Amino acid sequence: MTTAPMLIAVAPNGARKTKLDHPELPLSARELIKTALDCIEAGASMMHFHVRDKYGNHTLDHTIYGPVLKELEAAVGEHMLLQVSSEAAGRYQSDEQIEQMKRLAPHCLSCGLREFVKDENDYAAGHDFFSALHRSGVLAQYILYSPADVEWYETLCTEGVIPGESHLLLFVLGRYGQVGANSHELQNYVAALKRKSHWMACAFGQAEHTTAAQAAKMGGHARIGFENNHSLPDGSPAANNAALIQLTAGLAQKAGRTPGDKDFAESLHGL
C-alpha cells in the first residue's frame, strides 16, 4: 500500500449528457468555473472538460473551446490542471481531431488511443501527432477502454509510435449507454500494464465509487464526475460534481493518502 498523494480529477460534463440528465451539469464557462472552484475545495486538482456548440452538441472547434479554456485558466489555472478532450464522440475523424487540437494548442489534453491509432496503418500519423505533442511539452493522457487497449499502448510505446518512457493513462471501466461497470475489472487493466506509467481509473455508473476506492488502495488515481456518473453510492442523485469529489477525497484518506495538488498532477504525465 502506498502513502503517495492521489490525483483526483473531475470530469464534470462529457460529450453527451444534458441538463435533462442532471440540472447541475455544467455547460457554460460560468458554470464550469463554479464547478471547478467547488471541486478544488473538495479535493480535485485536475479537470477534464468538454464544450458544446450553440445547438448543445459536443464540439472540438477551437474557436469555441479556446475562449472557455482561457476563462477557466484565468479563474482557476493556478490551482487546477485543465485538460481538454479530443474525443470524436461520433462527430469527428482523426485528422479533424488532430487539426482542432493543433489550432487549440492546449497545455493538457486527453487522447483516446484507438481513435488515433487503430492499427499499423495509422502508425505514421499517430507518431507525428504524439511526437508533436511531446516536443511541445503538451501533457497528454492516453485513454484506454480495455486490457487489450493497455496491451496496444505497450506495443505502440515499443514501436516508437508513442514517445517518452512513462505517461499518464486513464483506464475506463464500462461504456456510455450500457450497464454500469464492474470495478473488479480494474485488476485486469493493471495486470496488463508493464511500463512504469501512472494510471487513473474512471467507471460508468455507481461502480465509480468502488473503482475509486480500489484505485486508492492499488496506488492509482481517479477521475470522477458527471461525465460517467451522477449518483451517490446509495443510488440517489449527487447534488453536484463537488459532492462526488468530496466522497473520493474521503476514500483517499481512508487508504492513507491525501489528494495531490496541481504540481503533482502535472508531474504524473512523465514529461
PDB file of C-alpha atoms in Angstrom:
ATOM      1  CA  MET A   1       0.000   0.000   0.000  1.00  0.00           C
ATOM      2  CA  THR A   2       1.302   3.446  -0.917  1.00  0.00           C
ATOM      3  CA  THR A   3       1.027   6.682   1.032  1.00  0.00           C
ATOM      4  CA  ALA A   4       1.828   8.813  -2.026  1.00  0.00           C
ATOM      5  CA  PRO A   5      -0.675  11.547  -2.902  1.00  0.00           C
ATOM      6  CA  MET A   6      -3.675  10.591  -5.005  1.00  0.00           C
ATOM      7  CA  LEU A   7      -4.639  12.674  -8.009  1.00  0.00           C
ATOM      8  CA  ILE A   8      -8.370  13.302  -8.110  1.00  0.00           C
ATOM      9  CA  ALA A   9      -9.645  14.715 -11.392  1.00  0.00           C
ATOM     10  CA  VAL A  10     -13.167  15.858 -12.069  1.00  0.00           C
ATOM     11  CA  ALA A  11     -14.898  15.165 -15.397  1.00  0.00           C
ATOM     12  CA  PRO A  12     -17.960  17.372 -14.899  1.00  0.00           C
ATOM     13  CA  ASN A  13     -19.904  17.137 -18.162  1.00  0.00           C
ATOM     14  CA  GLY A  14     -18.721  14.878 -21.001  1.00  0.00           C
ATOM     15  CA  ALA A  15     -19.783  14.879 -24.634  1.00  0.00           C
ATOM     16  CA  ARG A  16     -23.330  13.560 -24.408  1.00  0.00           C
ATOM     17  CA  LYS A  17     -25.255  14.398 -21.245  1.00  0.00           C
ATOM     18  CA  THR A  18     -27.579  17.372 -20.927  1.00  0.00           C
ATOM     19  CA  LYS A  19     -29.311  19.147 -18.079  1.00  0.00           C
ATOM     20  CA  LEU A  20     -32.144  16.671 -18.528  1.00  0.00           C
ATOM     21  CA  ASP A  21     -29.742  14.085 -17.100  1.00  0.00           C
ATOM     22  CA  HIS A  22     -28.911  16.368 -14.172  1.00  0.00           C
ATOM     23  CA  PRO A  23     -29.782  20.065 -13.745  1.00  0.00           C
ATOM     24  CA  GLU A  24     -26.345  20.796 -12.244  1.00  0.00           C
ATOM     25  CA  LEU A  25     -24.441  19.542 -15.298  1.00  0.00           C
ATOM     26  CA  PRO A  26     -22.087  22.456 -16.092  1.00  0.00           C
ATOM     27  CA  LEU A  27     -22.042  23.544 -19.732  1.00  0.00           C
ATOM     28  CA  SER A  28     -21.310  27.282 -19.872  1.00  0.00           C
ATOM     29  CA  ALA A  29     -17.971  28.847 -18.963  1.00  0.00           C
ATOM     30  CA  ARG A  30     -19.537  30.384 -15.862  1.00  0.00           C
ATOM     31  CA  GLU A  31     -20.933  27.030 -14.738  1.00  0.00           C
ATOM     32  CA  LEU A  32     -17.619  25.300 -15.389  1.00  0.00           C
ATOM     33  CA  ILE A  33     -15.752  27.908 -13.349  1.00  0.00           C
ATOM     34  CA  LYS A  34     -18.101  27.478 -10.398  1.00  0.00           C
ATOM     35  CA  THR A  35     -17.788  23.704 -10.655  1.00  0.00           C
ATOM     36  CA  ALA A  36     -14.004  23.942 -10.814  1.00  0.00           C
ATOM     37  CA  LEU A  37     -13.828  26.181  -7.734  1.00  0.00           C
ATOM     38  CA  ASP A  38     -16.136  23.898  -5.756  1.00  0.00           C
ATOM     39  CA  CYS A  39     -14.184  20.814  -6.809  1.00  0.00           C
ATOM     40  CA  ILE A  40     -10.831  22.367  -5.891  1.00  0.00           C
ATOM     41  CA  GLU A  41     -12.192  22.963  -2.415  1.00  0.00           C
ATOM     42  CA  ALA A  42     -13.423  19.358  -2.288  1.00  0.00           C
ATOM     43  CA  GLY A  43     -10.047  17.880  -3.281  1.00  0.00           C
ATOM     44  CA  ALA A  44      -9.680  17.889  -7.088  1.00  0.00           C
ATOM     45  CA  SER A  45      -6.619  19.369  -8.780  1.00  0.00           C
ATOM     46  CA  MET A  46      -7.417  18.499 -12.399  1.00  0.00           C
ATOM     47  CA  MET A  47     -10.482  18.961 -14.590  1.00  0.00           C
ATOM     48  CA  HIS A  48     -11.260  17.146 -17.842  1.00  0.00           C
ATOM     49  CA  PHE A  49     -13.971  19.185 -19.542  1.00  0.00           C
ATOM     50  CA  HIS A  50     -15.925  19.281 -22.786  1.00  0.00           C
ATOM     51  CA  VAL A  51     -17.614  22.204 -24.528  1.00  0.00           C
ATOM     52  CA  ARG A  52     -20.743  22.405 -26.684  1.00  0.00           C
ATOM     53  CA  ASP A  53     -21.728  24.353 -29.759  1.00  0.00           C
ATOM     54  CA  LYS A  54     -24.759  26.667 -29.917  1.00  0.00           C
ATOM     55  CA  TYR A  55     -27.004  23.650 -30.523  1.00  0.00           C
ATOM     56  CA  GLY A  56     -25.738  21.845 -27.432  1.00  0.00           C
ATOM     57  CA  ASN A  57     -23.666  19.347 -29.388  1.00  0.00           C
ATOM     58  CA  HIS A  58     -20.161  18.166 -28.499  1.00  0.00           C
ATOM     59  CA  THR A  59     -17.564  20.220 -30.337  1.00  0.00           C
ATOM     60  CA  LEU A  60     -13.796  20.421 -30.709  1.00  0.00           C
ATOM     61  CA  ASP A  61     -13.989  23.726 -32.587  1.00  0.00           C
ATOM     62  CA  HIS A  62     -11.009  25.726 -31.328  1.00  0.00           C
ATOM     63  CA  THR A  63     -12.935  28.979 -31.711  1.00  0.00           C
ATOM     64  CA  ILE A  64     -15.409  27.697 -29.100  1.00  0.00           C
ATOM     65  CA  TYR A  65     -13.057  25.673 -26.901  1.00  0.00           C
ATOM     66  CA  GLY A  66     -10.356  28.359 -26.782  1.00  0.00           C
ATOM     67  CA  PRO A  67     -12.320  31.173 -25.116  1.00  0.00           C
ATOM     68  CA  VAL A  68     -13.766  28.810 -22.484  1.00  0.00           C
ATOM     69  CA  LEU A  69     -10.305  27.432 -21.731  1.00  0.00           C
ATOM     70  CA  LYS A  70      -8.948  30.967 -21.417  1.00  0.00           C
ATOM     71  CA  GLU A  71     -11.661  31.943 -18.922  1.00  0.00           C
ATOM     72  CA  LEU A  72     -11.034  28.823 -16.871  1.00  0.00           C
ATOM     73  CA  GLU A  73      -7.271  29.380 -16.859  1.00  0.00           C
ATOM     74  CA  ALA A  74      -7.773  32.904 -15.560  1.00  0.00           C
ATOM     75  CA  ALA A  75     -10.185  31.784 -12.845  1.00  0.00           C
ATOM     76  CA  VAL A  76      -8.697  28.505 -11.577  1.00  0.00           C
ATOM     77  CA  GLY A  77      -5.498  27.802 -13.509  1.00  0.00           C
ATOM     78  CA  GLU A  78      -3.268  28.491 -10.522  1.00  0.00           C
ATOM     79  CA  HIS A  79      -4.709  25.557  -8.588  1.00  0.00           C
ATOM     80  CA  MET A  80      -6.165  23.227 -11.213  1.00  0.00           C
ATOM     81  CA  LEU A  81      -4.722  21.482 -14.274  1.00  0.00           C
ATOM     82  CA  LEU A  82      -7.214  21.951 -17.101  1.00  0.00           C
ATOM     83  CA  GLN A  83      -7.450  19.106 -19.597  1.00  0.00           C
ATOM     84  CA  VAL A  84      -9.340  19.437 -22.865  1.00  0.00           C
ATOM     85  CA  SER A  85     -10.871  16.473 -24.657  1.00  0.00           C
ATOM     86  CA  SER A  86     -10.009  15.380 -28.192  1.00  0.00           C
ATOM     87  CA  GLU A  87     -12.871  12.854 -28.209  1.00  0.00           C
ATOM     88  CA  ALA A  88     -14.513  12.105 -31.537  1.00  0.00           C
ATOM     89  CA  ALA A  89     -17.914  11.278 -29.990  1.00  0.00           C
ATOM     90  CA  GLY A  90     -19.100  10.120 -33.394  1.00  0.00           C
ATOM     91  CA  ARG A  91     -18.658  13.597 -34.869  1.00  0.00           C
ATOM     92  CA  TYR A  92     -15.006  13.762 -35.950  1.00  0.00           C
ATOM     93  CA  GLN A  93     -12.434  11.792 -37.902  1.00  0.00           C
ATOM     94  CA  SER A  94      -8.908  11.536 -36.518  1.00  0.00           C
ATOM     95  CA  ASP A  95      -7.463  14.083 -38.962  1.00  0.00           C
ATOM     96  CA  GLU A  96     -10.113  16.586 -37.855  1.00  0.00           C
ATOM     97  CA  GLN A  97      -9.364  15.886 -34.195  1.00  0.00           C
ATOM     98  CA  ILE A  98      -5.660  16.464 -34.789  1.00  0.00           C
ATOM     99  CA  GLU A  99      -6.286  19.685 -36.700  1.00  0.00           C
ATOM    100  CA  GLN A 100      -8.514  21.162 -33.982  1.00  0.00           C
ATOM    101  CA  MET A 101      -6.057  20.220 -31.224  1.00  0.00           C
ATOM    102  CA  LYS A 102      -3.198  21.825 -33.155  1.00  0.00           C
ATOM    103  CA  ARG A 103      -5.215  25.016 -33.527  1.00  0.00           C
ATOM    104  CA  LEU A 104      -6.312  24.991 -29.886  1.00  0.00           C
ATOM    105  CA  ALA A 105      -2.756  24.277 -28.634  1.00  0.00           C
ATOM    106  CA  PRO A 106      -3.755  23.339 -25.057  1.00  0.00           C
ATOM    107  CA  HIS A 107      -1.314  22.676 -22.228  1.00  0.00           C
ATOM    108  CA  CYS A 108      -3.037  19.382 -21.416  1.00  0.00           C
ATOM    109  CA  LEU A 109      -5.292  17.059 -23.415  1.00  0.00           C
ATOM    110  CA  SER A 110      -6.664  13.537 -23.437  1.00  0.00           C
ATOM    111  CA  CYS A 111      -6.363  11.142 -26.377  1.00  0.00           C
ATOM    112  CA  GLY A 112      -8.497   8.050 -26.866  1.00  0.00           C
ATOM    113  CA  LEU A 113      -5.677   5.863 -28.164  1.00  0.00           C
ATOM    114  CA  ARG A 114      -7.753   3.759 -30.566  1.00  0.00           C
ATOM    115  CA  GLU A 115      -9.282   6.893 -32.084  1.00  0.00           C
ATOM    116  CA  PHE A 116      -5.858   7.905 -33.399  1.00  0.00           C
ATOM    117  CA  VAL A 117      -4.089   4.583 -33.965  1.00  0.00           C
ATOM    118  CA  LYS A 118      -6.455   1.731 -34.817  1.00  0.00           C
ATOM    119  CA  ASP A 119      -3.836  -0.495 -36.449  1.00  0.00           C
ATOM    120  CA  GLU A 120      -0.411  -0.431 -38.106  1.00  0.00           C
ATOM    121  CA  ASN A 121      -1.758   1.682 -40.975  1.00  0.00           C
ATOM    122  CA  ASP A 122      -2.093   4.579 -38.519  1.00  0.00           C
ATOM    123  CA  TYR A 123       1.447   4.332 -37.108  1.00  0.00           C
ATOM    124  CA  ALA A 124       2.863   7.243 -39.109  1.00  0.00           C
ATOM    125  CA  ALA A 125       0.018   9.685 -38.435  1.00  0.00           C
ATOM    126  CA  GLY A 126      -0.121   8.688 -34.774  1.00  0.00           C
ATOM    127  CA  HIS A 127       3.625   9.081 -34.370  1.00  0.00           C
ATOM    128  CA  ASP A 128       3.561  12.525 -35.980  1.00  0.00           C
ATOM    129  CA  PHE A 129       0.776  13.744 -33.694  1.00  0.00           C
ATOM    130  CA  PHE A 130       2.045  12.242 -30.444  1.00  0.00           C
ATOM    131  CA  SER A 131       5.625  13.347 -31.161  1.00  0.00           C
ATOM    132  CA  ALA A 132       4.485  16.899 -31.877  1.00  0.00           C
ATOM    133  CA  LEU A 133       2.696  16.961 -28.524  1.00  0.00           C
ATOM    134  CA  HIS A 134       5.784  15.593 -26.777  1.00  0.00           C
ATOM    135  CA  ARG A 135       8.151  18.115 -28.388  1.00  0.00           C
ATOM    136  CA  SER A 136       5.829  20.982 -27.473  1.00  0.00           C
ATOM    137  CA  GLY A 137       5.621  19.912 -23.834  1.00  0.00           C
ATOM    138  CA  VAL A 138       1.892  19.205 -24.046  1.00  0.00           C
ATOM    139  CA  LEU A 139       0.676  16.974 -21.217  1.00  0.00           C
ATOM    140  CA  ALA A 140      -1.083  14.103 -22.985  1.00  0.00           C
ATOM    141  CA  GLN A 141      -3.142  11.459 -21.213  1.00  0.00           C
ATOM    142  CA  TYR A 142      -3.894   8.272 -23.132  1.00  0.00           C
ATOM    143  CA  ILE A 143      -7.374   6.801 -22.648  1.00  0.00           C
ATOM    144  CA  LEU A 144      -7.676   3.014 -22.681  1.00  0.00           C
ATOM    145  CA  TYR A 145     -11.021   1.191 -22.730  1.00  0.00           C
ATOM    146  CA  SER A 146      -9.934  -2.402 -22.104  1.00  0.00           C
ATOM    147  CA  PRO A 147      -6.960  -4.513 -21.024  1.00  0.00           C
ATOM    148  CA  ALA A 148      -6.432  -5.132 -24.760  1.00  0.00           C
ATOM    149  CA  ASP A 149      -6.029  -1.370 -25.176  1.00  0.00           C
ATOM    150  CA  VAL A 150      -3.358  -1.443 -22.455  1.00  0.00           C
ATOM    151  CA  GLU A 151      -1.508  -4.090 -24.455  1.00  0.00           C
ATOM    152  CA  TRP A 152      -1.913  -1.924 -27.575  1.00  0.00           C
ATOM    153  CA  TYR A 153      -0.434   1.026 -25.677  1.00  0.00           C
ATOM    154  CA  GLU A 154       2.543  -1.149 -24.716  1.00  0.00           C
ATOM    155  CA  THR A 155       3.011  -2.120 -28.367  1.00  0.00           C
ATOM    156  CA  LEU A 156       2.883   1.485 -29.574  1.00  0.00           C
ATOM    157  CA  CYS A 157       5.473   2.513 -26.990  1.00  0.00           C
ATOM    158  CA  THR A 158       7.761  -0.352 -28.011  1.00  0.00           C
ATOM    159  CA  GLU A 159       7.335   0.503 -31.705  1.00  0.00           C
ATOM    160  CA  GLY A 160       8.155   4.157 -31.036  1.00  0.00           C
ATOM    161  CA  VAL A 161       4.747   5.453 -32.080  1.00  0.00           C
ATOM    162  CA  ILE A 162       4.291   6.991 -28.620  1.00  0.00           C
ATOM    163  CA  PRO A 163       7.413   8.854 -27.459  1.00  0.00           C
ATOM    164  CA  GLY A 164       8.627   9.035 -23.870  1.00  0.00           C
ATOM    165  CA  GLU A 165       9.332   6.486 -21.176  1.00  0.00           C
ATOM    166  CA  SER A 166       6.256   6.945 -18.985  1.00  0.00           C
ATOM    167  CA  HIS A 167       2.826   8.522 -19.347  1.00  0.00           C
ATOM    168  CA  LEU A 168      -0.416   9.185 -17.522  1.00  0.00           C
ATOM    169  CA  LEU A 169      -3.064   6.666 -18.561  1.00  0.00           C
ATOM    170  CA  LEU A 170      -6.803   6.535 -17.971  1.00  0.00           C
ATOM    171  CA  PHE A 171      -8.464   3.147 -17.578  1.00  0.00           C
ATOM    172  CA  VAL A 172     -12.164   3.408 -18.464  1.00  0.00           C
ATOM    173  CA  LEU A 173     -14.443   0.751 -16.993  1.00  0.00           C
ATOM    174  CA  GLY A 174     -17.802   0.307 -18.711  1.00  0.00           C
ATOM    175  CA  ARG A 175     -19.317   2.160 -21.656  1.00  0.00           C
ATOM    176  CA  TYR A 176     -21.706   5.048 -22.194  1.00  0.00           C
ATOM    177  CA  GLY A 177     -25.304   3.880 -22.518  1.00  0.00           C
ATOM    178  CA  GLN A 178     -24.576   0.371 -21.285  1.00  0.00           C
ATOM    179  CA  VAL A 179     -24.952  -1.398 -17.960  1.00  0.00           C
ATOM    180  CA  GLY A 180     -22.648   0.059 -15.317  1.00  0.00           C
ATOM    181  CA  ALA A 181     -19.068  -1.074 -14.964  1.00  0.00           C
ATOM    182  CA  ASN A 182     -17.643  -3.799 -12.740  1.00  0.00           C
ATOM    183  CA  SER A 183     -14.888  -2.399 -10.534  1.00  0.00           C
ATOM    184  CA  HIS A 184     -13.205  -5.816 -10.362  1.00  0.00           C
ATOM    185  CA  GLU A 185     -12.147  -5.279 -13.995  1.00  0.00           C
ATOM    186  CA  LEU A 186      -9.564  -2.760 -12.792  1.00  0.00           C
ATOM    187  CA  GLN A 187      -7.183  -5.529 -11.760  1.00  0.00           C
ATOM    188  CA  ASN A 188      -7.063  -6.785 -15.354  1.00  0.00           C
ATOM    189  CA  TYR A 189      -6.038  -3.362 -16.656  1.00  0.00           C
ATOM    190  CA  VAL A 190      -3.283  -3.036 -14.076  1.00  0.00           C
ATOM    191  CA  ALA A 191      -2.047  -6.571 -14.772  1.00  0.00           C
ATOM    192  CA  ALA A 192      -1.690  -5.729 -18.478  1.00  0.00           C
ATOM    193  CA  LEU A 193       0.471  -2.670 -17.759  1.00  0.00           C
ATOM    194  CA  LYS A 194       4.191  -3.452 -17.891  1.00  0.00           C
ATOM    195  CA  ARG A 195       5.656   0.038 -18.116  1.00  0.00           C
ATOM    196  CA  LYS A 196       6.151   2.286 -15.122  1.00  0.00           C
ATOM    197  CA  SER A 197       3.424   4.656 -16.258  1.00  0.00           C
ATOM    198  CA  HIS A 198       0.995   6.254 -13.844  1.00  0.00           C
ATOM    199  CA  TRP A 199      -2.671   5.416 -14.190  1.00  0.00           C
ATOM    200  CA  MET A 200      -6.059   6.771 -13.291  1.00  0.00           C
ATOM    201  CA  ALA A 201      -9.382   4.972 -13.395  1.00  0.00           C
ATOM    202  CA  CYS A 202     -12.932   6.052 -14.101  1.00  0.00           C
ATOM    203  CA  ALA A 203     -16.096   3.984 -14.295  1.00  0.00           C
ATOM    204  CA  PHE A 204     -19.616   4.383 -15.595  1.00  0.00           C
ATOM    205  CA  GLY A 205     -22.428   4.277 -13.069  1.00  0.00           C
ATOM    206  CA  GLN A 206     -22.200   3.614  -9.354  1.00  0.00           C
ATOM    207  CA  ALA A 207     -19.123   1.444  -9.870  1.00  0.00           C
ATOM    208  CA  GLU A 208     -17.323   4.794  -9.939  1.00  0.00           C
ATOM    209  CA  HIS A 209     -17.156   4.738  -6.135  1.00  0.00           C
ATOM    210  CA  THR A 210     -15.812   1.206  -5.693  1.00  0.00           C
ATOM    211  CA  THR A 211     -13.403   1.760  -8.582  1.00  0.00           C
ATOM    212  CA  ALA A 212     -12.031   4.903  -6.929  1.00  0.00           C
ATOM    213  CA  ALA A 213     -11.646   3.026  -3.655  1.00  0.00           C
ATOM    214  CA  GLN A 214      -9.740   0.249  -5.416  1.00  0.00           C
ATOM    215  CA  ALA A 215      -7.532   2.740  -7.239  1.00  0.00           C
ATOM    216  CA  ALA A 216      -6.692   4.409  -3.940  1.00  0.00           C
ATOM    217  CA  LYS A 217      -5.621   1.097  -2.422  1.00  0.00           C
ATOM    218  CA  MET A 218      -3.696  -0.018  -5.527  1.00  0.00           C
ATOM    219  CA  GLY A 219      -1.588   3.121  -5.861  1.00  0.00           C
ATOM    220  CA  GLY A 220      -3.565   4.589  -8.739  1.00  0.00           C
ATOM    221  CA  HIS A 221      -5.555   7.768  -9.189  1.00  0.00           C
ATOM    222  CA  ALA A 222      -9.175   8.568 -10.040  1.00  0.00           C
ATOM    223  CA  ARG A 223     -11.289  10.604 -12.436  1.00  0.00           C
ATOM    224  CA  ILE A 224     -14.720  11.328 -11.026  1.00  0.00           C
ATOM    225  CA  GLY A 225     -17.775  13.224 -12.149  1.00  0.00           C
ATOM    226  CA  PHE A 226     -20.985  13.599 -14.075  1.00  0.00           C
ATOM    227  CA  GLU A 227     -19.437  12.570 -17.411  1.00  0.00           C
ATOM    228  CA  ASN A 228     -19.556   8.963 -16.194  1.00  0.00           C
ATOM    229  CA  ASN A 229     -21.780   9.003 -13.121  1.00  0.00           C
ATOM    230  CA  HIS A 230     -24.043  11.410 -11.271  1.00  0.00           C
ATOM    231  CA  SER A 231     -25.235   9.120  -8.468  1.00  0.00           C
ATOM    232  CA  LEU A 232     -24.156   8.672  -4.872  1.00  0.00           C
ATOM    233  CA  PRO A 233     -23.241   5.190  -3.598  1.00  0.00           C
ATOM    234  CA  ASP A 234     -26.835   4.665  -2.421  1.00  0.00           C
ATOM    235  CA  GLY A 235     -28.173   5.378  -5.912  1.00  0.00           C
ATOM    236  CA  SER A 236     -29.607   8.811  -5.162  1.00  0.00           C
ATOM    237  CA  PRO A 237     -28.573  11.771  -7.334  1.00  0.00           C
ATOM    238  CA  ALA A 238     -25.468  13.657  -6.237  1.00  0.00           C
ATOM    239  CA  ALA A 239     -26.094  17.341  -5.574  1.00  0.00           C
ATOM    240  CA  ASN A 240     -23.231  18.303  -7.876  1.00  0.00           C
ATOM    241  CA  ASN A 241     -19.798  17.214  -9.046  1.00  0.00           C
ATOM    242  CA  ALA A 242     -18.126  18.518  -5.897  1.00  0.00           C
ATOM    243  CA  ALA A 243     -20.162  16.108  -3.772  1.00  0.00           C
ATOM    244  CA  LEU A 244     -18.619  13.197  -5.681  1.00  0.00           C
ATOM    245  CA  ILE A 245     -15.124  14.666  -5.362  1.00  0.00           C
ATOM    246  CA  GLN A 246     -15.579  15.068  -1.621  1.00  0.00           C
ATOM    247  CA  LEU A 247     -16.513  11.393  -1.322  1.00  0.00           C
ATOM    248  CA  THR A 248     -13.438  10.385  -3.305  1.00  0.00           C
ATOM    249  CA  ALA A 249     -11.153  12.527  -1.167  1.00  0.00           C
ATOM    250  CA  GLY A 250     -12.534  10.615   1.804  1.00  0.00           C
ATOM    251  CA  LEU A 251     -11.710   7.313   0.085  1.00  0.00           C
ATOM    252  CA  ALA A 252      -8.150   8.503  -0.495  1.00  0.00           C
ATOM    253  CA  GLN A 253      -7.767   9.409   3.162  1.00  0.00           C
ATOM    254  CA  LYS A 254      -9.098   6.016   4.248  1.00  0.00           C
ATOM    255  CA  ALA A 255      -6.363   4.446   2.113  1.00  0.00           C
ATOM    256  CA  GLY A 256      -3.749   6.580   3.860  1.00  0.00           C
ATOM    257  CA  ARG A 257      -3.353   9.054   1.008  1.00  0.00           C
ATOM    258  CA  THR A 258      -4.000  12.762   0.567  1.00  0.00           C
ATOM    259  CA  PRO A 259      -5.318  14.494  -2.566  1.00  0.00           C
ATOM    260  CA  GLY A 260      -2.467  15.715  -4.770  1.00  0.00           C
ATOM    261  CA  ASP A 261      -2.145  19.315  -5.954  1.00  0.00           C
ATOM    262  CA  LYS A 262      -1.747  20.755  -9.451  1.00  0.00           C
ATOM    263  CA  ASP A 263       2.039  20.339  -9.472  1.00  0.00           C
ATOM    264  CA  PHE A 264       1.574  16.683  -8.585  1.00  0.00           C
ATOM    265  CA  ALA A 265      -0.979  16.282 -11.382  1.00  0.00           C
ATOM    266  CA  GLU A 266       1.471  17.690 -13.907  1.00  0.00           C
ATOM    267  CA  SER A 267       4.326  15.512 -12.645  1.00  0.00           C
ATOM    268  CA  LEU A 268       2.394  12.305 -13.346  1.00  0.00           C
ATOM    269  CA  HIS A 269       2.387  12.946 -17.093  1.00  0.00           C
ATOM    270  CA  GLY A 270       6.022  11.916 -17.429  1.00  0.00           C
ATOM    271  CA  LEU A 271       7.418  14.991 -19.219  1.00  0.00           C
TER     272      LEU A 271
END
